JSON list of C-alpha atoms in Angstrom, two decimals:
[
{"chain": "A", "resi": 1, "resn": "UNK", "atom": "CA", "xyz": [0.00, 0.00, 0.00]},
{"chain": "A", "resi": 2, "resn": "UNK", "atom": "CA", "xyz": [1.40, 3.41, -1.02]},
{"chain": "A", "resi": 3, "resn": "UNK", "atom": "CA", "xyz": [2.20, 5.66, 1.93]},
{"chain": "A", "resi": 4, "resn": "UNK", "atom": "CA", "xyz": [1.86, 9.39, 1.07]},
{"chain": "A", "resi": 5, "resn": "UNK", "atom": "CA", "xyz": [4.13, 10.42, 3.93]},
{"chain": "A", "resi": 6, "resn": "UNK", "atom": "CA", "xyz": [6.97, 8.18, 2.72]},
{"chain": "A", "resi": 7, "resn": "UNK", "atom": "CA", "xyz": [6.55, 9.56, -0.80]},
{"chain": "A", "resi": 8, "resn": "UNK", "atom": "CA", "xyz": [6.81, 13.11, 0.46]},
{"chain": "A", "resi": 9, "resn": "UNK", "atom": "CA", "xyz": [9.98, 12.28, 2.40]},
{"chain": "A", "resi": 10, "resn": "UNK", "atom": "CA", "xyz": [11.55, 10.64, -0.64]},
{"chain": "A", "resi": 11, "resn": "UNK", "atom": "CA", "xyz": [10.65, 13.64, -2.82]},
{"chain": "A", "resi": 12, "resn": "UNK", "atom": "CA", "xyz": [12.12, 15.98, -0.23]},
{"chain": "A", "resi": 13, "resn": "UNK", "atom": "CA", "xyz": [15.35, 13.97, -0.04]},
{"chain": "A", "resi": 14, "resn": "UNK", "atom": "CA", "xyz": [15.58, 13.92, -3.83]},
{"chain": "A", "resi": 15, "resn": "UNK", "atom": "CA", "xyz": [15.03, 17.66, -4.04]},
{"chain": "A", "resi": 16, "resn": "UNK", "atom": "CA", "xyz": [17.63, 18.32, -1.32]},
{"chain": "A", "resi": 17, "resn": "UNK", "atom": "CA", "xyz": [20.13, 16.06, -3.08]},
{"chain": "A", "resi": 18, "resn": "UNK", "atom": "CA", "xyz": [19.67, 17.89, -6.34]},
{"chain": "A", "resi": 19, "resn": "UNK", "atom": "CA", "xyz": [20.04, 21.19, -4.51]},
{"chain": "A", "resi": 20, "resn": "UNK", "atom": "CA", "xyz": [23.25, 20.05, -2.83]},
{"chain": "A", "resi": 21, "resn": "UNK", "atom": "CA", "xyz": [24.70, 18.79, -6.14]},
{"chain": "A", "resi": 22, "resn": "UNK", "atom": "CA", "xyz": [23.82, 22.06, -7.84]},
{"chain": "A", "resi": 23, "resn": "UNK", "atom": "CA", "xyz": [25.31, 24.09, -5.00]},
{"chain": "A", "resi": 24, "resn": "UNK", "atom": "CA", "xyz": [28.47, 22.00, -5.07]},
{"chain": "A", "resi": 25, "resn": "UNK", "atom": "CA", "xyz": [28.82, 22.40, -8.82]},
{"chain": "A", "resi": 26, "resn": "UNK", "atom": "CA", "xyz": [28.34, 26.16, -8.57]},
{"chain": "A", "resi": 27, "resn": "UNK", "atom": "CA", "xyz": [30.90, 26.34, -5.76]},
{"chain": "A", "resi": 28, "resn": "UNK", "atom": "CA", "xyz": [33.49, 24.45, -7.83]},
{"chain": "A", "resi": 29, "resn": "UNK", "atom": "CA", "xyz": [32.72, 26.63, -10.83]},
{"chain": "A", "resi": 30, "resn": "UNK", "atom": "CA", "xyz": [33.12, 29.77, -8.76]},
{"chain": "A", "resi": 31, "resn": "UNK", "atom": "CA", "xyz": [36.46, 28.50, -7.43]},
{"chain": "A", "resi": 32, "resn": "UNK", "atom": "CA", "xyz": [37.64, 27.79, -10.95]},
{"chain": "A", "resi": 33, "resn": "UNK", "atom": "CA", "xyz": [36.76, 31.31, -12.11]},
{"chain": "A", "resi": 34, "resn": "UNK", "atom": "CA", "xyz": [38.43, 32.79, -9.01]},
{"chain": "A", "resi": 35, "resn": "UNK", "atom": "CA", "xyz": [41.63, 30.84, -9.67]},
{"chain": "A", "resi": 36, "resn": "UNK", "atom": "CA", "xyz": [41.69, 31.82, -13.33]},
{"chain": "A", "resi": 37, "resn": "UNK", "atom": "CA", "xyz": [41.07, 35.46, -12.45]},
{"chain": "A", "resi": 38, "resn": "UNK", "atom": "CA", "xyz": [43.84, 35.41, -9.83]},
{"chain": "A", "resi": 39, "resn": "UNK", "atom": "CA", "xyz": [46.23, 33.79, -12.30]},
{"chain": "A", "resi": 40, "resn": "UNK", "atom": "CA", "xyz": [45.48, 36.40, -14.96]},
{"chain": "A", "resi": 41, "resn": "UNK", "atom": "CA", "xyz": [46.01, 39.23, -12.47]},
{"chain": "A", "resi": 42, "resn": "UNK", "atom": "CA", "xyz": [49.29, 37.65, -11.38]},
{"chain": "A", "resi": 43, "resn": "UNK", "atom": "CA", "xyz": [50.41, 37.23, -14.97]},
{"chain": "A", "resi": 44, "resn": "UNK", "atom": "CA", "xyz": [49.60, 40.84, -15.84]},
{"chain": "A", "resi": 45, "resn": "UNK", "atom": "CA", "xyz": [51.34, 42.10, -12.71]},
{"chain": "A", "resi": 46, "resn": "UNK", "atom": "CA", "xyz": [54.43, 40.05, -13.50]},
{"chain": "A", "resi": 47, "resn": "UNK", "atom": "CA", "xyz": [54.49, 41.24, -17.10]},
{"chain": "A", "resi": 48, "resn": "UNK", "atom": "CA", "xyz": [54.25, 44.88, -16.02]},
{"chain": "A", "resi": 49, "resn": "UNK", "atom": "CA", "xyz": [57.01, 44.43, -13.45]},
{"chain": "A", "resi": 50, "resn": "UNK", "atom": "CA", "xyz": [59.33, 42.71, -15.93]},
{"chain": "A", "resi": 51, "resn": "UNK", "atom": "CA", "xyz": [58.62, 45.38, -18.55]},
{"chain": "A", "resi": 52, "resn": "UNK", "atom": "CA", "xyz": [59.58, 48.14, -16.12]},
{"chain": "A", "resi": 53, "resn": "UNK", "atom": "CA", "xyz": [62.73, 46.30, -15.07]},
{"chain": "A", "resi": 54, "resn": "UNK", "atom": "CA", "xyz": [63.83, 45.72, -18.64]},
{"chain": "A", "resi": 55, "resn": "UNK", "atom": "CA", "xyz": [63.08, 49.34, -19.57]},
{"chain": "A", "resi": 56, "resn": "UNK", "atom": "CA", "xyz": [65.14, 50.67, -16.66]},
{"chain": "A", "resi": 57, "resn": "UNK", "atom": "CA", "xyz": [68.01, 48.28, -17.43]},
{"chain": "A", "resi": 58, "resn": "UNK", "atom": "CA", "xyz": [68.01, 49.35, -21.09]},
{"chain": "A", "resi": 59, "resn": "UNK", "atom": "CA", "xyz": [67.97, 53.02, -20.09]},
{"chain": "A", "resi": 60, "resn": "UNK", "atom": "CA", "xyz": [70.93, 52.51, -17.75]},
{"chain": "A", "resi": 61, "resn": "UNK", "atom": "CA", "xyz": [72.87, 50.69, -20.46]},
{"chain": "A", "resi": 62, "resn": "UNK", "atom": "CA", "xyz": [72.13, 53.48, -22.94]},
{"chain": "A", "resi": 63, "resn": "UNK", "atom": "CA", "xyz": [73.29, 56.12, -20.44]},
{"chain": "A", "resi": 64, "resn": "UNK", "atom": "CA", "xyz": [76.52, 54.18, -19.79]},
{"chain": "A", "resi": 65, "resn": "UNK", "atom": "CA", "xyz": [77.18, 54.02, -23.54]},
{"chain": "A", "resi": 66, "resn": "UNK", "atom": "CA", "xyz": [76.59, 57.78, -23.82]},
{"chain": "A", "resi": 67, "resn": "UNK", "atom": "CA", "xyz": [79.13, 58.36, -21.06]},
{"chain": "A", "resi": 68, "resn": "UNK", "atom": "CA", "xyz": [81.66, 56.16, -22.85]},
{"chain": "A", "resi": 69, "resn": "UNK", "atom": "CA", "xyz": [81.05, 57.98, -26.12]},
{"chain": "A", "resi": 70, "resn": "UNK", "atom": "CA", "xyz": [81.53, 61.35, -24.43]},
{"chain": "A", "resi": 71, "resn": "UNK", "atom": "CA", "xyz": [84.84, 60.25, -22.92]},
{"chain": "A", "resi": 72, "resn": "UNK", "atom": "CA", "xyz": [86.14, 58.99, -26.25]},
{"chain": "A", "resi": 73, "resn": "UNK", "atom": "CA", "xyz": [85.02, 62.18, -27.98]},
{"chain": "A", "resi": 74, "resn": "UNK", "atom": "CA", "xyz": [86.83, 64.31, -25.37]},
{"chain": "A", "resi": 75, "resn": "UNK", "atom": "CA", "xyz": [89.97, 62.27, -25.89]},
{"chain": "A", "resi": 76, "resn": "UNK", "atom": "CA", "xyz": [89.69, 62.67, -29.65]},
{"chain": "A", "resi": 77, "resn": "UNK", "atom": "CA", "xyz": [89.16, 66.41, -29.23]},
{"chain": "A", "resi": 78, "resn": "UNK", "atom": "CA", "xyz": [92.42, 66.71, -27.29]},
{"chain": "A", "resi": 79, "resn": "UNK", "atom": "CA", "xyz": [94.28, 64.83, -30.00]},
{"chain": "A", "resi": 80, "resn": "UNK", "atom": "CA", "xyz": [92.70, 66.99, -32.71]},
{"chain": "A", "resi": 81, "resn": "UNK", "atom": "CA", "xyz": [93.63, 70.16, -30.82]},
{"chain": "A", "resi": 82, "resn": "UNK", "atom": "CA", "xyz": [97.19, 68.95, -30.53]},
{"chain": "A", "resi": 83, "resn": "UNK", "atom": "CA", "xyz": [97.45, 68.34, -34.27]},
{"chain": "A", "resi": 84, "resn": "UNK", "atom": "CA", "xyz": [95.72, 71.57, -35.28]},
{"chain": "A", "resi": 85, "resn": "UNK", "atom": "CA", "xyz": [98.13, 74.29, -36.39]},
{"chain": "A", "resi": 86, "resn": "UNK", "atom": "CA", "xyz": [95.43, 76.90, -36.90]},
{"chain": "A", "resi": 87, "resn": "UNK", "atom": "CA", "xyz": [94.37, 78.56, -33.67]},
{"chain": "A", "resi": 88, "resn": "UNK", "atom": "CA", "xyz": [90.80, 79.12, -34.84]},
{"chain": "A", "resi": 89, "resn": "UNK", "atom": "CA", "xyz": [90.48, 75.44, -35.69]},
{"chain": "A", "resi": 90, "resn": "UNK", "atom": "CA", "xyz": [91.89, 74.59, -32.29]},
{"chain": "A", "resi": 91, "resn": "UNK", "atom": "CA", "xyz": [89.43, 76.92, -30.56]},
{"chain": "A", "resi": 92, "resn": "UNK", "atom": "CA", "xyz": [86.53, 75.34, -32.44]},
{"chain": "A", "resi": 93, "resn": "UNK", "atom": "CA", "xyz": [87.62, 71.90, -31.28]},
{"chain": "A", "resi": 94, "resn": "UNK", "atom": "CA", "xyz": [88.03, 73.25, -27.76]},
{"chain": "A", "resi": 95, "resn": "UNK", "atom": "CA", "xyz": [84.35, 74.22, -27.77]},
{"chain": "A", "resi": 96, "resn": "UNK", "atom": "CA", "xyz": [83.52, 70.66, -28.83]},
{"chain": "A", "resi": 97, "resn": "UNK", "atom": "CA", "xyz": [85.70, 69.37, -25.99]},
{"chain": "A", "resi": 98, "resn": "UNK", "atom": "CA", "xyz": [83.62, 71.40, -23.52]},
{"chain": "A", "resi": 99, "resn": "UNK", "atom": "CA", "xyz": [80.31, 70.24, -25.01]},
{"chain": "A", "resi": 100, "resn": "UNK", "atom": "CA", "xyz": [81.38, 66.59, -24.67]},
{"chain": "A", "resi": 101, "resn": "UNK", "atom": "CA", "xyz": [81.81, 67.18, -20.94]},
{"chain": "A", "resi": 102, "resn": "UNK", "atom": "CA", "xyz": [78.21, 68.34, -20.78]},
{"chain": "A", "resi": 103, "resn": "UNK", "atom": "CA", "xyz": [77.07, 65.20, -22.59]},
{"chain": "A", "resi": 104, "resn": "UNK", "atom": "CA", "xyz": [78.95, 63.05, -20.06]},
{"chain": "A", "resi": 105, "resn": "UNK", "atom": "CA", "xyz": [77.43, 64.94, -17.11]},
{"chain": "A", "resi": 106, "resn": "UNK", "atom": "CA", "xyz": [73.86, 64.67, -18.42]},
{"chain": "A", "resi": 107, "resn": "UNK", "atom": "CA", "xyz": [74.22, 60.94, -19.07]},
{"chain": "A", "resi": 108, "resn": "UNK", "atom": "CA", "xyz": [75.61, 60.41, -15.58]},
{"chain": "A", "resi": 109, "resn": "UNK", "atom": "CA", "xyz": [72.71, 62.35, -14.04]},
{"chain": "A", "resi": 110, "resn": "UNK", "atom": "CA", "xyz": [70.27, 60.19, -16.01]},
{"chain": "A", "resi": 111, "resn": "UNK", "atom": "CA", "xyz": [72.02, 57.08, -14.77]},
{"chain": "A", "resi": 112, "resn": "UNK", "atom": "CA", "xyz": [71.86, 58.16, -11.13]},
{"chain": "A", "resi": 113, "resn": "UNK", "atom": "CA", "xyz": [68.22, 59.22, -11.49]},
{"chain": "A", "resi": 114, "resn": "UNK", "atom": "CA", "xyz": [67.18, 55.70, -12.55]},
{"chain": "A", "resi": 115, "resn": "UNK", "atom": "CA", "xyz": [67.95, 54.27, -9.11]},
{"chain": "A", "resi": 116, "resn": "UNK", "atom": "CA", "xyz": [70.69, 51.90, -7.99]},
{"chain": "A", "resi": 117, "resn": "UNK", "atom": "CA", "xyz": [71.15, 48.54, -6.36]},
{"chain": "A", "resi": 118, "resn": "UNK", "atom": "CA", "xyz": [74.12, 47.77, -4.09]},
{"chain": "A", "resi": 119, "resn": "UNK", "atom": "CA", "xyz": [76.49, 46.88, -6.95]},
{"chain": "A", "resi": 120, "resn": "UNK", "atom": "CA", "xyz": [75.47, 49.94, -8.94]},
{"chain": "A", "resi": 121, "resn": "UNK", "atom": "CA", "xyz": [76.07, 52.20, -5.93]},
{"chain": "A", "resi": 122, "resn": "UNK", "atom": "CA", "xyz": [79.57, 50.80, -5.61]},
{"chain": "A", "resi": 123, "resn": "UNK", "atom": "CA", "xyz": [80.28, 51.33, -9.32]},
{"chain": "A", "resi": 124, "resn": "UNK", "atom": "CA", "xyz": [78.82, 54.84, -9.27]},
{"chain": "A", "resi": 125, "resn": "UNK", "atom": "CA", "xyz": [80.99, 55.70, -6.30]},
{"chain": "A", "resi": 126, "resn": "UNK", "atom": "CA", "xyz": [84.07, 54.62, -8.24]},
{"chain": "A", "resi": 127, "resn": "UNK", "atom": "CA", "xyz": [82.92, 56.56, -11.30]},
{"chain": "A", "resi": 128, "resn": "UNK", "atom": "CA", "xyz": [82.39, 59.71, -9.28]},
{"chain": "A", "resi": 129, "resn": "UNK", "atom": "CA", "xyz": [85.84, 59.47, -7.69]},
{"chain": "A", "resi": 130, "resn": "UNK", "atom": "CA", "xyz": [87.58, 58.77, -11.02]},
{"chain": "A", "resi": 131, "resn": "UNK", "atom": "CA", "xyz": [85.68, 61.57, -12.74]},
{"chain": "A", "resi": 132, "resn": "UNK", "atom": "CA", "xyz": [86.71, 64.09, -10.08]},
{"chain": "A", "resi": 133, "resn": "UNK", "atom": "CA", "xyz": [90.32, 62.99, -10.50]},
{"chain": "A", "resi": 134, "resn": "UNK", "atom": "CA", "xyz": [90.33, 62.82, -14.30]},
{"chain": "A", "resi": 135, "resn": "UNK", "atom": "CA", "xyz": [88.52, 66.02, -15.22]},
{"chain": "A", "resi": 136, "resn": "UNK", "atom": "CA", "xyz": [91.22, 68.47, -14.02]},
{"chain": "A", "resi": 137, "resn": "UNK", "atom": "CA", "xyz": [93.87, 66.60, -16.02]},
{"chain": "A", "resi": 138, "resn": "UNK", "atom": "CA", "xyz": [91.79, 66.73, -19.21]},
{"chain": "A", "resi": 139, "resn": "UNK", "atom": "CA", "xyz": [90.86, 70.37, -18.67]},
{"chain": "A", "resi": 140, "resn": "UNK", "atom": "CA", "xyz": [94.48, 71.30, -17.98]},
{"chain": "A", "resi": 141, "resn": "UNK", "atom": "CA", "xyz": [95.62, 69.50, -21.13]},
{"chain": "A", "resi": 142, "resn": "UNK", "atom": "CA", "xyz": [93.06, 71.38, -23.21]},
{"chain": "A", "resi": 143, "resn": "UNK", "atom": "CA", "xyz": [94.05, 74.73, -21.68]},
{"chain": "A", "resi": 144, "resn": "UNK", "atom": "CA", "xyz": [97.75, 74.03, -22.22]},
{"chain": "A", "resi": 145, "resn": "UNK", "atom": "CA", "xyz": [97.06, 73.28, -25.87]},
{"chain": "A", "resi": 146, "resn": "UNK", "atom": "CA", "xyz": [95.15, 76.54, -26.20]},
{"chain": "A", "resi": 147, "resn": "UNK", "atom": "CA", "xyz": [98.11, 78.37, -24.58]},
{"chain": "A", "resi": 148, "resn": "UNK", "atom": "CA", "xyz": [100.68, 76.69, -26.87]},
{"chain": "A", "resi": 149, "resn": "UNK", "atom": "CA", "xyz": [102.48, 75.08, -23.92]},
{"chain": "A", "resi": 150, "resn": "UNK", "atom": "CA", "xyz": [105.65, 73.07, -24.60]},
{"chain": "A", "resi": 151, "resn": "UNK", "atom": "CA", "xyz": [104.98, 69.69, -26.17]},
{"chain": "A", "resi": 152, "resn": "UNK", "atom": "CA", "xyz": [106.69, 67.69, -23.43]},
{"chain": "A", "resi": 153, "resn": "UNK", "atom": "CA", "xyz": [104.53, 69.26, -20.75]},
{"chain": "A", "resi": 154, "resn": "UNK", "atom": "CA", "xyz": [101.37, 68.67, -22.75]},
{"chain": "A", "resi": 155, "resn": "UNK", "atom": "CA", "xyz": [102.34, 65.04, -23.36]},
{"chain": "A", "resi": 156, "resn": "UNK", "atom": "CA", "xyz": [102.79, 64.39, -19.66]},
{"chain": "A", "resi": 157, "resn": "UNK", "atom": "CA", "xyz": [99.39, 65.81, -18.77]},
{"chain": "A", "resi": 158, "resn": "UNK", "atom": "CA", "xyz": [97.62, 64.07, -21.66]},
{"chain": "A", "resi": 159, "resn": "UNK", "atom": "CA", "xyz": [99.12, 60.71, -20.71]},
{"chain": "A", "resi": 160, "resn": "UNK", "atom": "CA", "xyz": [97.74, 61.03, -17.20]},
{"chain": "A", "resi": 161, "resn": "UNK", "atom": "CA", "xyz": [94.36, 62.17, -18.54]},
{"chain": "A", "resi": 162, "resn": "UNK", "atom": "CA", "xyz": [94.19, 59.19, -20.91]},
{"chain": "A", "resi": 163, "resn": "UNK", "atom": "CA", "xyz": [95.18, 56.80, -18.12]},
{"chain": "A", "resi": 164, "resn": "UNK", "atom": "CA", "xyz": [92.34, 58.00, -15.91]},
{"chain": "A", "resi": 165, "resn": "UNK", "atom": "CA", "xyz": [89.87, 58.01, -18.80]},
{"chain": "A", "resi": 166, "resn": "UNK", "atom": "CA", "xyz": [90.82, 54.40, -19.49]},
{"chain": "A", "resi": 167, "resn": "UNK", "atom": "CA", "xyz": [90.01, 53.55, -15.87]},
{"chain": "A", "resi": 168, "resn": "UNK", "atom": "CA", "xyz": [86.62, 55.25, -16.20]},
{"chain": "A", "resi": 169, "resn": "UNK", "atom": "CA", "xyz": [85.90, 53.32, -19.40]},
{"chain": "A", "resi": 170, "resn": "UNK", "atom": "CA", "xyz": [86.76, 50.07, -17.63]},
{"chain": "A", "resi": 171, "resn": "UNK", "atom": "CA", "xyz": [84.40, 50.94, -14.78]},
{"chain": "A", "resi": 172, "resn": "UNK", "atom": "CA", "xyz": [81.64, 51.75, -17.26]},
{"chain": "A", "resi": 173, "resn": "UNK", "atom": "CA", "xyz": [82.23, 48.38, -18.91]},
{"chain": "A", "resi": 174, "resn": "UNK", "atom": "CA", "xyz": [81.63, 46.78, -15.51]},
{"chain": "A", "resi": 175, "resn": "UNK", "atom": "CA", "xyz": [78.38, 48.68, -15.21]},
{"chain": "A", "resi": 176, "resn": "UNK", "atom": "CA", "xyz": [77.22, 47.53, -18.65]},
{"chain": "A", "resi": 177, "resn": "UNK", "atom": "CA", "xyz": [78.03, 43.90, -17.80]},
{"chain": "A", "resi": 178, "resn": "UNK", "atom": "CA", "xyz": [76.10, 44.25, -14.54]},
{"chain": "A", "resi": 179, "resn": "UNK", "atom": "CA", "xyz": [73.06, 45.59, -16.39]},
{"chain": "A", "resi": 180, "resn": "UNK", "atom": "CA", "xyz": [73.28, 42.68, -18.82]},
{"chain": "A", "resi": 181, "resn": "UNK", "atom": "CA", "xyz": [73.34, 40.28, -15.89]},
{"chain": "A", "resi": 182, "resn": "UNK", "atom": "CA", "xyz": [70.28, 42.03, -14.46]},
{"chain": "A", "resi": 183, "resn": "UNK", "atom": "CA", "xyz": [68.49, 41.57, -17.77]},
{"chain": "A", "resi": 184, "resn": "UNK", "atom": "CA", "xyz": [69.33, 37.85, -17.80]},
{"chain": "A", "resi": 185, "resn": "UNK", "atom": "CA", "xyz": [68.07, 37.56, -14.22]},
{"chain": "A", "resi": 186, "resn": "UNK", "atom": "CA", "xyz": [64.86, 39.34, -15.16]},
{"chain": "A", "resi": 187, "resn": "UNK", "atom": "CA", "xyz": [64.32, 36.88, -18.01]},
{"chain": "A", "resi": 188, "resn": "UNK", "atom": "CA", "xyz": [64.81, 33.92, -15.67]},
{"chain": "A", "resi": 189, "resn": "UNK", "atom": "CA", "xyz": [62.38, 35.46, -13.17]},
{"chain": "A", "resi": 190, "resn": "UNK", "atom": "CA", "xyz": [59.87, 36.04, -15.96]},
{"chain": "A", "resi": 191, "resn": "UNK", "atom": "CA", "xyz": [60.10, 32.41, -17.05]},
{"chain": "A", "resi": 192, "resn": "UNK", "atom": "CA", "xyz": [59.59, 31.18, -13.49]},
{"chain": "A", "resi": 193, "resn": "UNK", "atom": "CA", "xyz": [56.66, 33.54, -13.08]},
{"chain": "A", "resi": 194, "resn": "UNK", "atom": "CA", "xyz": [55.09, 32.20, -16.26]},
{"chain": "A", "resi": 195, "resn": "UNK", "atom": "CA", "xyz": [55.62, 28.61, -15.11]},
{"chain": "A", "resi": 196, "resn": "UNK", "atom": "CA", "xyz": [53.97, 29.22, -11.73]},
{"chain": "A", "resi": 197, "resn": "UNK", "atom": "CA", "xyz": [51.09, 31.11, -13.34]},
{"chain": "A", "resi": 198, "resn": "UNK", "atom": "CA", "xyz": [50.57, 28.35, -15.88]},
{"chain": "A", "resi": 199, "resn": "UNK", "atom": "CA", "xyz": [50.47, 25.83, -13.04]},
{"chain": "A", "resi": 200, "resn": "UNK", "atom": "CA", "xyz": [47.85, 27.96, -11.28]},
{"chain": "A", "resi": 201, "resn": "UNK", "atom": "CA", "xyz": [45.77, 28.09, -14.45]},
{"chain": "A", "resi": 202, "resn": "UNK", "atom": "CA", "xyz": [45.95, 24.32, -14.81]},
{"chain": "A", "resi": 203, "resn": "UNK", "atom": "CA", "xyz": [44.93, 23.70, -11.18]},
{"chain": "A", "resi": 204, "resn": "UNK", "atom": "CA", "xyz": [41.17, 23.90, -11.85]},
{"chain": "A", "resi": 205, "resn": "UNK", "atom": "CA", "xyz": [41.52, 21.34, -14.63]},
{"chain": "A", "resi": 206, "resn": "UNK", "atom": "CA", "xyz": [42.96, 18.80, -12.21]},
{"chain": "A", "resi": 207, "resn": "UNK", "atom": "CA", "xyz": [39.81, 19.02, -10.13]},
{"chain": "A", "resi": 208, "resn": "UNK", "atom": "CA", "xyz": [37.48, 18.36, -13.04]}
]
């Protein structure tokens, strides 16, 4: 004999079961969307961070190259002044010599303004000390050439100026290598970030 009460209980249990299954499915679906959203946010954040790091590293490398170019141009200007027999030609090259110093200073200010890590602070400290030591020698050599000083005296001053400029160039080479190492490290970090994000994106799949 059919019992209406038992039928109602069974219908209620069936309805509750369906409700629980639906709720569980929606919960899993919501978790999947949350994980995917979090992974996408993480990926975008990592991409932005790596882009900024690479941009700064490239800017520092460019500034270091500008400083090296300015030093070489100043050295070439001194040699040109020494070979010039015409005083007006020598004065014109002297003006170029001065302008190259401005190019070096602006590039160095750009470099400092981009921020520094511990290694960069050490290198910048060495650059600052060498620049303070080298500049008077170069300026004195240029002034002596403008004043038609004896060749032996000019040679002595120019040799010292070139020695110090060579030390600055070597220090700048160290800076460029350091920036290249930073770029390689940023690439490795980016790859690891992509791997972890990919794993996070694949996590919901493992639950389905």
